[in-house]
mmCIF file of N, CA and C in Angstrom:
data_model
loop_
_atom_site.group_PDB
_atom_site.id
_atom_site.type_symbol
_atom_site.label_atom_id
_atom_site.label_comp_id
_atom_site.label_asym_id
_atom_site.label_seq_id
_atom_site.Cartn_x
_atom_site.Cartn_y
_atom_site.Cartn_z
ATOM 1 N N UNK A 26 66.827 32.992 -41.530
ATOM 2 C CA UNK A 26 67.575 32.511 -40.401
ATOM 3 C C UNK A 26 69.063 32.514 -40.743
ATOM 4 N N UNK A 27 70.153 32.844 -39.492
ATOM 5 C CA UNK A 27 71.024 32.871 -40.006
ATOM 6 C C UNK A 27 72.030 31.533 -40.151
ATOM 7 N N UNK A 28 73.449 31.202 -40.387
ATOM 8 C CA UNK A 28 73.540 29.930 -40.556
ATOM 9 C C UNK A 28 73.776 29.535 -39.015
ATOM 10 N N UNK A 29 73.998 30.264 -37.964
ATOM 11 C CA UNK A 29 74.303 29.779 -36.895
ATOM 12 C C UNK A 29 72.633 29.498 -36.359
ATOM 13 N N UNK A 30 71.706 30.281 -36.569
ATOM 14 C CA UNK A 30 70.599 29.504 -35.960
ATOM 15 C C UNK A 30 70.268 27.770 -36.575
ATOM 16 N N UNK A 31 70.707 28.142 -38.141
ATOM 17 C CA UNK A 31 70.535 26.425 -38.486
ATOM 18 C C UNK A 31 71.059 25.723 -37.728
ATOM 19 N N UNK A 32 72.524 25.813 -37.342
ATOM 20 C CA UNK A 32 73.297 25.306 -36.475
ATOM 21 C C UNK A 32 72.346 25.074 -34.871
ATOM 22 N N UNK A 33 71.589 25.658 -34.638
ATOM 23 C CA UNK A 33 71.243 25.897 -33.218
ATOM 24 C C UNK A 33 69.983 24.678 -33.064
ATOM 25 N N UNK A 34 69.746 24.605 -34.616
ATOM 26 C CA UNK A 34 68.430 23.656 -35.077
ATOM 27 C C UNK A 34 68.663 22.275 -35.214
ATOM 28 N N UNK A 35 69.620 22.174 -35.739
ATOM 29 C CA UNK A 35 70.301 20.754 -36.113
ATOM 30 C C UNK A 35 71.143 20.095 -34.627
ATOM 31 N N UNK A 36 71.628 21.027 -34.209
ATOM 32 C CA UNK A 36 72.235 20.086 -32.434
ATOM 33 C C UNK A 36 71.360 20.193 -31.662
ATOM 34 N N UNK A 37 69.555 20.710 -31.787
ATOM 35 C CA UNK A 37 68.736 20.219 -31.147
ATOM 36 C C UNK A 37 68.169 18.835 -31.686
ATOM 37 N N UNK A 38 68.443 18.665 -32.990
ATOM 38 C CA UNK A 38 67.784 17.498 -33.497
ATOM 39 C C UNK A 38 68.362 16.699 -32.838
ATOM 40 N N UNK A 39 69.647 16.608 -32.901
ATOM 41 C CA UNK A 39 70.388 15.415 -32.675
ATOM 42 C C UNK A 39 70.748 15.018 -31.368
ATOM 43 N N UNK A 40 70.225 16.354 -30.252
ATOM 44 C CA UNK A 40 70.316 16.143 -29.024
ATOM 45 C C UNK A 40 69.155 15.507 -28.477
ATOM 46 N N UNK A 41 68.040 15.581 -29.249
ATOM 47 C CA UNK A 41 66.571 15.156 -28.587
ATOM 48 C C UNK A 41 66.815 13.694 -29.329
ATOM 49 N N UNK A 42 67.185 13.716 -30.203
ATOM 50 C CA UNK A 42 67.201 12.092 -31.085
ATOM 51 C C UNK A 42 68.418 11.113 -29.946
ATOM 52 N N UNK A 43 69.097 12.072 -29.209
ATOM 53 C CA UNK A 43 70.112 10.899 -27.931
ATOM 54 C C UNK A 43 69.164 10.361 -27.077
ATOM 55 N N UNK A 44 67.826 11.348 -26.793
ATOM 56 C CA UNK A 44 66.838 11.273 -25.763
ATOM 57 C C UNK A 44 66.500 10.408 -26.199
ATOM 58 N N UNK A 45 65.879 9.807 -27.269
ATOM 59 C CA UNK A 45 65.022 9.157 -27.896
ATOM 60 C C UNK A 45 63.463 9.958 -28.415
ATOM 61 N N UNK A 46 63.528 11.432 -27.974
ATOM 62 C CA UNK A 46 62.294 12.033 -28.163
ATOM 63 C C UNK A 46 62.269 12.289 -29.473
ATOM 64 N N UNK A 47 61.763 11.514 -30.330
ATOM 65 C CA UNK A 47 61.173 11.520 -31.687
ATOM 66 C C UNK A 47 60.215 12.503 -31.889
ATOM 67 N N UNK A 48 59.258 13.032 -31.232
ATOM 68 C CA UNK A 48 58.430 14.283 -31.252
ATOM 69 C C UNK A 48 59.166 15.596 -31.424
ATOM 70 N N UNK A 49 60.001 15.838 -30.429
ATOM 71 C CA UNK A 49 61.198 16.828 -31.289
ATOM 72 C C UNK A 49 61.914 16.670 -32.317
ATOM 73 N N UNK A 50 62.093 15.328 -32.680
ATOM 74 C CA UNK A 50 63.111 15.368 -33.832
ATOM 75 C C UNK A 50 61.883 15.528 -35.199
ATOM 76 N N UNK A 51 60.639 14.733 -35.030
ATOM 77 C CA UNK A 51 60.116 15.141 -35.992
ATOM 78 C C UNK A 51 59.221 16.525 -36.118
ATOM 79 N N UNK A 52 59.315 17.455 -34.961
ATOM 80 C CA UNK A 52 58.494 18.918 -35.016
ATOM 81 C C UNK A 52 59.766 19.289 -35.625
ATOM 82 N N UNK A 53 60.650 18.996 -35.637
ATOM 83 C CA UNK A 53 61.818 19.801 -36.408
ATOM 84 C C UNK A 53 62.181 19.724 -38.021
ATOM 85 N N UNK A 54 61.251 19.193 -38.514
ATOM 86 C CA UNK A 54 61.301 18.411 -39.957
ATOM 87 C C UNK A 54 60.453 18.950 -40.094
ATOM 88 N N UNK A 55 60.572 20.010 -41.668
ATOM 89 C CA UNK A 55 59.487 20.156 -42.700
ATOM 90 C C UNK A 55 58.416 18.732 -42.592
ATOM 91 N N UNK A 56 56.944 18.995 -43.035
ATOM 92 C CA UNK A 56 56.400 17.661 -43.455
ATOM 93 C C UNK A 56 56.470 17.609 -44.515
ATOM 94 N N UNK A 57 57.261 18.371 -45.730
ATOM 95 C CA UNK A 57 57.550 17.528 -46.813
ATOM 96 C C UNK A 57 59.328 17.507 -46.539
ATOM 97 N N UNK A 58 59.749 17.291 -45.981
ATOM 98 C CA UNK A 58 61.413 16.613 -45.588
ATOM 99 C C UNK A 58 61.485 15.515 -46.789
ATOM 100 N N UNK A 59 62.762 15.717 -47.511
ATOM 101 C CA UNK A 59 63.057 14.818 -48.339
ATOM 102 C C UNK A 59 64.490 14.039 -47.681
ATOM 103 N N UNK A 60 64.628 12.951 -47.089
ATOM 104 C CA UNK A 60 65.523 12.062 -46.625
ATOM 105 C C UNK A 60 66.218 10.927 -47.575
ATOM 106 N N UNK A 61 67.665 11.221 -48.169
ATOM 107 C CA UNK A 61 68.400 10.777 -48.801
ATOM 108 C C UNK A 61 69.381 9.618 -47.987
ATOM 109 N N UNK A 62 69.123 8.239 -48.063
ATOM 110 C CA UNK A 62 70.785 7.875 -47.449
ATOM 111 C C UNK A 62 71.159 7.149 -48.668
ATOM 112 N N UNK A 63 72.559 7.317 -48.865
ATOM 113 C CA UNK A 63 73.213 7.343 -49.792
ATOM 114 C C UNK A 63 74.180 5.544 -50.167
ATOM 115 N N UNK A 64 73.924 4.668 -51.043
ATOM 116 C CA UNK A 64 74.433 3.640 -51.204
ATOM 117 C C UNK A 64 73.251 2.471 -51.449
ATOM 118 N N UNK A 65 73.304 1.101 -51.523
ATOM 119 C CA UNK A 65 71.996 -0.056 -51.757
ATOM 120 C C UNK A 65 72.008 -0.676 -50.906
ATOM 121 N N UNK A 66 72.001 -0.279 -49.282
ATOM 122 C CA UNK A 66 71.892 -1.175 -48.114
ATOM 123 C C UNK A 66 70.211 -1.254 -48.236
ATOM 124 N N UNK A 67 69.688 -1.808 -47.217
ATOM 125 C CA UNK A 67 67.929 -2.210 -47.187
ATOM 126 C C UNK A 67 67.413 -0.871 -46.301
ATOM 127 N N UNK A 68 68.795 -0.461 -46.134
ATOM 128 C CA UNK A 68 68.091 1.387 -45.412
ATOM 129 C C UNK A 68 68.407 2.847 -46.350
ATOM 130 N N UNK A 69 68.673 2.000 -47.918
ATOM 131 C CA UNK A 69 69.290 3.362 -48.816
ATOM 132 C C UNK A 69 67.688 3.840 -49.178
ATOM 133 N N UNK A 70 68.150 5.138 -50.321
ATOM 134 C CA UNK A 70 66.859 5.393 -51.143
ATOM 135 C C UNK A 70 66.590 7.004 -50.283
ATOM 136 N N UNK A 71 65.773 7.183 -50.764
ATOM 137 C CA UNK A 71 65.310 9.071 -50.863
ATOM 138 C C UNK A 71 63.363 8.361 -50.432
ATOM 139 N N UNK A 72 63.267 9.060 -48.916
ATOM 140 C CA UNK A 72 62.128 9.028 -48.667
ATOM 141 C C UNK A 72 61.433 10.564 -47.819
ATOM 142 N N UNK A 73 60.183 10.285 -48.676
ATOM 143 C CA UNK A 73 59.673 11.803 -49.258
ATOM 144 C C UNK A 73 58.412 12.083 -47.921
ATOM 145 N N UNK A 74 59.124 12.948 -47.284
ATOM 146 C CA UNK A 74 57.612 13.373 -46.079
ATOM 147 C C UNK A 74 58.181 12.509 -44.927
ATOM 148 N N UNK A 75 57.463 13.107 -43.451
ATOM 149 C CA UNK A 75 57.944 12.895 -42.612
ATOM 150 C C UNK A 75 57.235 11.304 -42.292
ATOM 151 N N UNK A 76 56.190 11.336 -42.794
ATOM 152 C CA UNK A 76 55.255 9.522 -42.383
ATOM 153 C C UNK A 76 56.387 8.927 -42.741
ATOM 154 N N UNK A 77 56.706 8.809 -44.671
ATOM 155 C CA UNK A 77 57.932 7.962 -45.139
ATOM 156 C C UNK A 77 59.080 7.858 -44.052
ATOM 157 N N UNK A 78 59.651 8.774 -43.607
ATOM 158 C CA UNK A 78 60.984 9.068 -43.121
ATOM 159 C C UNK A 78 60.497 7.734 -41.758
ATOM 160 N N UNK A 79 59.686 8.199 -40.960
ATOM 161 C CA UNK A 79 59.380 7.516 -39.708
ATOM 162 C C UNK A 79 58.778 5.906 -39.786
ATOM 163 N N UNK A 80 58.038 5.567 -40.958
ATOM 164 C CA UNK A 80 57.361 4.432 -41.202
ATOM 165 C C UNK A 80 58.408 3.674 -42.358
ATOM 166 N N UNK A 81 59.426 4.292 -43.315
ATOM 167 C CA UNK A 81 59.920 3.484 -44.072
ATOM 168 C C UNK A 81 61.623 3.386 -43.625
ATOM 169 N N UNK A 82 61.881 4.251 -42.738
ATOM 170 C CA UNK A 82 63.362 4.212 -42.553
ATOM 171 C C UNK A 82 63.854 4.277 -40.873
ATOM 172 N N UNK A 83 63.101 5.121 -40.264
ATOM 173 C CA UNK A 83 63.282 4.750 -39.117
ATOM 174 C C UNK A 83 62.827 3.715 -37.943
ATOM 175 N N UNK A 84 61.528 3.695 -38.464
ATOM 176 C CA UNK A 84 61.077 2.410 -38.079
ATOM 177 C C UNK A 84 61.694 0.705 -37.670
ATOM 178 N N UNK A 85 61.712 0.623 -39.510
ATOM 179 C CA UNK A 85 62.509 -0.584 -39.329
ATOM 180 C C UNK A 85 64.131 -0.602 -39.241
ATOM 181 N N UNK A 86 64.727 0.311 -39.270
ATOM 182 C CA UNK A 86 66.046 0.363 -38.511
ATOM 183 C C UNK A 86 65.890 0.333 -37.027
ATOM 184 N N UNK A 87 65.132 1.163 -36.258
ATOM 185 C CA UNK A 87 65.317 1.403 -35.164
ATOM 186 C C UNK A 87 64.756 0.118 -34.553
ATOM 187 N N UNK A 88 63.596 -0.346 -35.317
ATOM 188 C CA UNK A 88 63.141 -1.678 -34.547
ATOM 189 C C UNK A 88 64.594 -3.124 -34.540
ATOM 190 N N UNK A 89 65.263 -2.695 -34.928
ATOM 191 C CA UNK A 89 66.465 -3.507 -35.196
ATOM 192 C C UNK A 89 67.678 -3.800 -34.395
ATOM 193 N N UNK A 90 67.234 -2.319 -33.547
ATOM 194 C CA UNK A 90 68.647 -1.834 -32.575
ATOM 195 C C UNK A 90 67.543 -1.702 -30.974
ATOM 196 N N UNK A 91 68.441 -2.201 -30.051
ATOM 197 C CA UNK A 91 68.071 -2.286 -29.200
ATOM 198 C C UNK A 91 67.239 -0.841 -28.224
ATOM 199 N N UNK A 92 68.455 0.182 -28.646
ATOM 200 C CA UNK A 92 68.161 1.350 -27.759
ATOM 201 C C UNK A 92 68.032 2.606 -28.794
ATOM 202 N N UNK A 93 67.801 2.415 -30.568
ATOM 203 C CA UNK A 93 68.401 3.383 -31.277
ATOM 204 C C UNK A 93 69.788 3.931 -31.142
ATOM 205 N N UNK A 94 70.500 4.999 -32.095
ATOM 206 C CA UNK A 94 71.435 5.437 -32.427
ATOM 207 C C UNK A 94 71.949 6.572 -31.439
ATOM 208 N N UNK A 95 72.815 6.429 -30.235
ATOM 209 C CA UNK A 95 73.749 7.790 -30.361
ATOM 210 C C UNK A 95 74.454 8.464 -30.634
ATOM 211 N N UNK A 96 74.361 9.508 -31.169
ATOM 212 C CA UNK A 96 75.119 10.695 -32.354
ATOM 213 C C UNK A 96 75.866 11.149 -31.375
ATOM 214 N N UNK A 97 77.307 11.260 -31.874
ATOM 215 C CA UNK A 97 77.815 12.163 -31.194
ATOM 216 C C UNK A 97 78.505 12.922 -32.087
ATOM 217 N N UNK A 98 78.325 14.478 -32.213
ATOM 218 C CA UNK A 98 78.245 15.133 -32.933
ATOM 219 C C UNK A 98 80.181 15.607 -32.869
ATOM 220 N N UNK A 99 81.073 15.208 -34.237
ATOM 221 C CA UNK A 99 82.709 15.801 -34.024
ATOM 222 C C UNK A 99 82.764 17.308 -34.696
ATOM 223 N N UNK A 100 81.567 17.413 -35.640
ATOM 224 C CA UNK A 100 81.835 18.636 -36.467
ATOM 225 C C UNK A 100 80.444 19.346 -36.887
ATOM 226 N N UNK A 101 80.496 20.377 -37.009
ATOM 227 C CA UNK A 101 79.227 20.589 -37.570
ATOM 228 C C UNK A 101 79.683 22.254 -38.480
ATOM 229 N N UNK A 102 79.562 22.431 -39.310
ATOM 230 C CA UNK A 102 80.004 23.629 -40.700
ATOM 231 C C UNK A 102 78.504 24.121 -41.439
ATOM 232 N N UNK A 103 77.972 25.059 -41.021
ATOM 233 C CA UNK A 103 77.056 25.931 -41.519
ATOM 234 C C UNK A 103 77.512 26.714 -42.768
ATOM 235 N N UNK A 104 76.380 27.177 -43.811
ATOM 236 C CA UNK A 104 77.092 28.185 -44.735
ATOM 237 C C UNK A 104 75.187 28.142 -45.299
ATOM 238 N N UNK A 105 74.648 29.509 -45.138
ATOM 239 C CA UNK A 105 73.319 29.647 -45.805
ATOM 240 C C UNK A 105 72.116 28.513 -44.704
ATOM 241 N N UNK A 106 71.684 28.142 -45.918
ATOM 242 C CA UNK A 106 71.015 27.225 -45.614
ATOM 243 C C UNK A 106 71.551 25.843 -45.525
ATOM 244 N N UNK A 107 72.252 25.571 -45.513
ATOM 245 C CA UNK A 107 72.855 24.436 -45.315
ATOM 246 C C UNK A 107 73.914 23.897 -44.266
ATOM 247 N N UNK A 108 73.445 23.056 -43.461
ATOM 248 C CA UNK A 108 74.206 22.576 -42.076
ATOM 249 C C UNK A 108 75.094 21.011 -42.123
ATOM 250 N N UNK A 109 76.049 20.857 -42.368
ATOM 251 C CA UNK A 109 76.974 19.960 -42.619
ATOM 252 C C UNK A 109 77.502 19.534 -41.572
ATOM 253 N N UNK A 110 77.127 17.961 -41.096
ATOM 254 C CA UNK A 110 77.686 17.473 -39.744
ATOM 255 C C UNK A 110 78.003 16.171 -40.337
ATOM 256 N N UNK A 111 79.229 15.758 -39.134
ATOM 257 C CA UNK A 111 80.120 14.869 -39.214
ATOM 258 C C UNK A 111 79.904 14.137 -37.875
ATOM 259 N N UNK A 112 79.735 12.641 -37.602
ATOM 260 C CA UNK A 112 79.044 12.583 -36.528
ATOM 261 C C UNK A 112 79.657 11.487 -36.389
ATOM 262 N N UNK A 113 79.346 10.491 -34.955
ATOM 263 C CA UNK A 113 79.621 9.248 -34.835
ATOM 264 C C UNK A 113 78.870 8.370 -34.278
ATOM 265 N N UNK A 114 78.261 7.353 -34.732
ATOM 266 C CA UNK A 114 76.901 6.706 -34.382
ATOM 267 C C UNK A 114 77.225 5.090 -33.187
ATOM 268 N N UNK A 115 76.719 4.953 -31.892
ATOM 269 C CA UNK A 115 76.851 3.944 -31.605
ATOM 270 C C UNK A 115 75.668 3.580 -30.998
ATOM 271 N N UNK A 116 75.396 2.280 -31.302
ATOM 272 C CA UNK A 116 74.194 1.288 -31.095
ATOM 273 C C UNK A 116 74.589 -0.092 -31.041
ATOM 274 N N UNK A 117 73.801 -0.841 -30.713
ATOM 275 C CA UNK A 117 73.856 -1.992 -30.583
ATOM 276 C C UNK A 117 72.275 -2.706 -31.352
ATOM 277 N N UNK A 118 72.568 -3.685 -32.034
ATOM 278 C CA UNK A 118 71.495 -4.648 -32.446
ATOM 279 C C UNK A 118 70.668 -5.038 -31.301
ATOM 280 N N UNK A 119 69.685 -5.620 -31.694
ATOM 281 C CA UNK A 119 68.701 -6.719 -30.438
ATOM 282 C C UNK A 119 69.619 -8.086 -30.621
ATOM 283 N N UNK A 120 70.164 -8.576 -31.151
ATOM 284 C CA UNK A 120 70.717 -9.282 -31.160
ATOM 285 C C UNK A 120 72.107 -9.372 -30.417
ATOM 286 N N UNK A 121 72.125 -8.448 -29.852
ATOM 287 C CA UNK A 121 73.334 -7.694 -29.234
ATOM 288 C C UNK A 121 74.741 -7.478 -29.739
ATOM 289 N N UNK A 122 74.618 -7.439 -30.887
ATOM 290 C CA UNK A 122 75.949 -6.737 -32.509
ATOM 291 C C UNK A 122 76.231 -5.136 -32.163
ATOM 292 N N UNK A 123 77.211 -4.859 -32.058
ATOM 293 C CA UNK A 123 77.242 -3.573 -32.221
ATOM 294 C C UNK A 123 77.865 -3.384 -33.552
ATOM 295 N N UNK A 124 76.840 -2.136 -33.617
ATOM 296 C CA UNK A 124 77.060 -0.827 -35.120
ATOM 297 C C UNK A 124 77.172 -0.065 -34.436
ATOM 298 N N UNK A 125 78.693 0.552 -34.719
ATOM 299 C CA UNK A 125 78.828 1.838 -34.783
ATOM 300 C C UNK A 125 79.257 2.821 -36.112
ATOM 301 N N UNK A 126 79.135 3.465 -36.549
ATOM 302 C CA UNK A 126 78.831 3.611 -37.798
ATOM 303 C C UNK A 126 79.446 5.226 -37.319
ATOM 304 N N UNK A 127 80.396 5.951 -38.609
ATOM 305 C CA UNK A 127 80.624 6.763 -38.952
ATOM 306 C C UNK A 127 79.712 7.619 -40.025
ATOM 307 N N UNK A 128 79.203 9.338 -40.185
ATOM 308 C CA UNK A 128 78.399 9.619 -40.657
ATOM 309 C C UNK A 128 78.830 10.965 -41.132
ATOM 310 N N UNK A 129 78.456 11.030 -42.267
ATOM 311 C CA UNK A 129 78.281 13.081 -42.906
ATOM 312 C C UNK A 129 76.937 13.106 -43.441
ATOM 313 N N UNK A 130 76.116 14.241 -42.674
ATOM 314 C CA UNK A 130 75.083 14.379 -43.049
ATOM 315 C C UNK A 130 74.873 15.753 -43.727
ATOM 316 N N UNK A 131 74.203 16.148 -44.602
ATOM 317 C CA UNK A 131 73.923 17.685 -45.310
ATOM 318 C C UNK A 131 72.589 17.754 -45.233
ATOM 319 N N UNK A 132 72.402 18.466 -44.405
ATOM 320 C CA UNK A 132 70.639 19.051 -43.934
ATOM 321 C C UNK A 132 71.022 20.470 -44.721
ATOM 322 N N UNK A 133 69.141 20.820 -45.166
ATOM 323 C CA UNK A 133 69.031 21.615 -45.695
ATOM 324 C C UNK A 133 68.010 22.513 -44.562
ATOM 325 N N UNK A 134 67.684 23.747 -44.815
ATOM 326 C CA UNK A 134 66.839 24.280 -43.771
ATOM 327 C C UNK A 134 66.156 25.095 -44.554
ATOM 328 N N UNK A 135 64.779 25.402 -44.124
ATOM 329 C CA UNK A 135 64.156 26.593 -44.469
ATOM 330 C C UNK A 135 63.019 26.537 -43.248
ATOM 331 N N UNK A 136 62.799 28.545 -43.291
ATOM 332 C CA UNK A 136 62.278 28.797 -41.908
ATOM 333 C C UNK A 136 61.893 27.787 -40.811
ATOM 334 N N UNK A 137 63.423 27.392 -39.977
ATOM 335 C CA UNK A 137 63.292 26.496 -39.450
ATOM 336 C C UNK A 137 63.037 25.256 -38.875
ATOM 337 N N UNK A 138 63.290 24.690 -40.007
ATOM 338 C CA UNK A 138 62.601 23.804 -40.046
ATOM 339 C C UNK A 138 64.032 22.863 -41.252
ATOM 340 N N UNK A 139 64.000 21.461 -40.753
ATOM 341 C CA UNK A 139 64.659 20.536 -41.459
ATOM 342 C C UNK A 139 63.989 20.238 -43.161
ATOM 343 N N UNK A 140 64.573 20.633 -44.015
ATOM 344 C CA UNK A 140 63.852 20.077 -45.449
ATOM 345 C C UNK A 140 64.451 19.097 -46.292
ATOM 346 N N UNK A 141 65.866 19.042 -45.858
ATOM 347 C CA UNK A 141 66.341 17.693 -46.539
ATOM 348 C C UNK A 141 67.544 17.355 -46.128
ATOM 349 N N UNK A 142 67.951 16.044 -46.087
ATOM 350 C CA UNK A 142 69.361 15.440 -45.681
ATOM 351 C C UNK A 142 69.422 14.408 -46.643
ATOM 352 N N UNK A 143 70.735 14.685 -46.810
ATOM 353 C CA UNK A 143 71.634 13.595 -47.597
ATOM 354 C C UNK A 143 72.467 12.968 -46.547
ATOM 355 N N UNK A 144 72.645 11.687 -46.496
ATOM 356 C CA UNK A 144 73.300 11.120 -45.417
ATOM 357 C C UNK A 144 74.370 9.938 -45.734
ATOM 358 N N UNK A 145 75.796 10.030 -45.703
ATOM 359 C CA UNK A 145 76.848 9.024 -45.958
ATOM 360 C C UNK A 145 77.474 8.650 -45.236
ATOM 361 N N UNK A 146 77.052 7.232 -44.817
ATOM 362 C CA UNK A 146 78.114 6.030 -44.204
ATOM 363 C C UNK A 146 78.522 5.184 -44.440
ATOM 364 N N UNK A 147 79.179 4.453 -43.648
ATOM 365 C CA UNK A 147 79.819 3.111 -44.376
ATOM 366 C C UNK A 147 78.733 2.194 -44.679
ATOM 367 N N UNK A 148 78.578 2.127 -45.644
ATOM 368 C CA UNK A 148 77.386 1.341 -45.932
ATOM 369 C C UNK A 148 78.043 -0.485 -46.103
ATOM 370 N N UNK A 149 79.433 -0.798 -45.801
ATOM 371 C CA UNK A 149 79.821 -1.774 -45.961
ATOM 372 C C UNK A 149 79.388 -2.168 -44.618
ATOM 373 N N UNK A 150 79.298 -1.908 -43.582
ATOM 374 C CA UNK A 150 79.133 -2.226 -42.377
ATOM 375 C C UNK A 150 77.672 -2.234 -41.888
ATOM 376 N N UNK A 151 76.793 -1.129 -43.005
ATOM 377 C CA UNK A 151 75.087 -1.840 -42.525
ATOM 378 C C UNK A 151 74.815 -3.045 -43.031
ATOM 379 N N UNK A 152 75.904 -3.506 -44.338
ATOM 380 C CA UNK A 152 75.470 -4.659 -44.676
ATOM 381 C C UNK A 152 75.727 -5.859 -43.961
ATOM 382 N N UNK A 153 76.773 -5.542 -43.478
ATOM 383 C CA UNK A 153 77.448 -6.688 -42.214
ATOM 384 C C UNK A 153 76.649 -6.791 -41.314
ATOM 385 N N UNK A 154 75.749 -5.776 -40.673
ATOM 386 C CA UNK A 154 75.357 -6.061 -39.348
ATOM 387 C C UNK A 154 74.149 -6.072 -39.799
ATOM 388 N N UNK A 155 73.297 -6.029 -40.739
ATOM 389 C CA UNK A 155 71.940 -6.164 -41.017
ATOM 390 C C UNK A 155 71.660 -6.727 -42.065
ATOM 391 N N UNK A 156 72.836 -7.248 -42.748
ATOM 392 C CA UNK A 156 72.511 -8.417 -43.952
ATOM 393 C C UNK A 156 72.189 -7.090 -44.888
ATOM 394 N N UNK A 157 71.815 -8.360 -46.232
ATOM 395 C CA UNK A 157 71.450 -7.541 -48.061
ATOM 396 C C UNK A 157 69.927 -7.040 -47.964
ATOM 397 N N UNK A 158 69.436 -7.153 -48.971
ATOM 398 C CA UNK A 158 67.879 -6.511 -48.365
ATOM 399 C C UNK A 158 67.636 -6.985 -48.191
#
């Protein structure tokens, strides 16, 4: 694939993930997807396979936020296999807190398909709005 189809792969992820359609975002993930977020908030750590990704990280984040995360995508830089986006996240808690959270993510791809992201944000601010672990 070339790097612009990665490109074509990754702003579908993130366009179906505004929907909330999690079925696209996860047909778009290898099932062995390795998911990196980067820092010691209670949402850091490297989780392996798409169950992990959905049962250990999205889960209990998303159960946290009222409506989940909208991405809005400022940049996105392809090269190979690798799709590099720069994004901007706004949500609100159930508690009604807003996080909005700044993001660089590095997805990896193979035959179409998502196989790994490394993901960096302010991790000073998940701790603020969601406490230590």
């Amino acid at each position: 694939m070339t790097s612009d189809d990665n490109k074509r792969i990754v702003a579908s992820f993130f366009a179906a993930g505004n929907q909330g359609d999690m079925d696209t975002c996860l047909g778009l993930m290898a099932d062995d997807v390795r998911w990196t977020n980067m820092g010691s908030t209670r949402f850091s750590g490297t989780f392996e396979g798409k169950q992990a990704v959905l049962e250990d990280l999205l889960g209990p984040l998303f159960g946290r936020l009222r409506n989940g995360i909208v991405s809005e995508v400022e940049d996105m830089i392809a090269e190979g296999d690798r799709v590099v986006v720069l994004s901007r996240g706004t949500a609100e808690t159930v508690d009604g807190k807003p996080y909005n959270n700044r993001y660089c993510q590095i997805m990896r791809l193979r035959n179409g398909r998502i196989v790994a992201v490394t993901e960096y944000m302010d991790t000073a601010l998940v701790e603020e709005t969601f406490g230590r672990h």
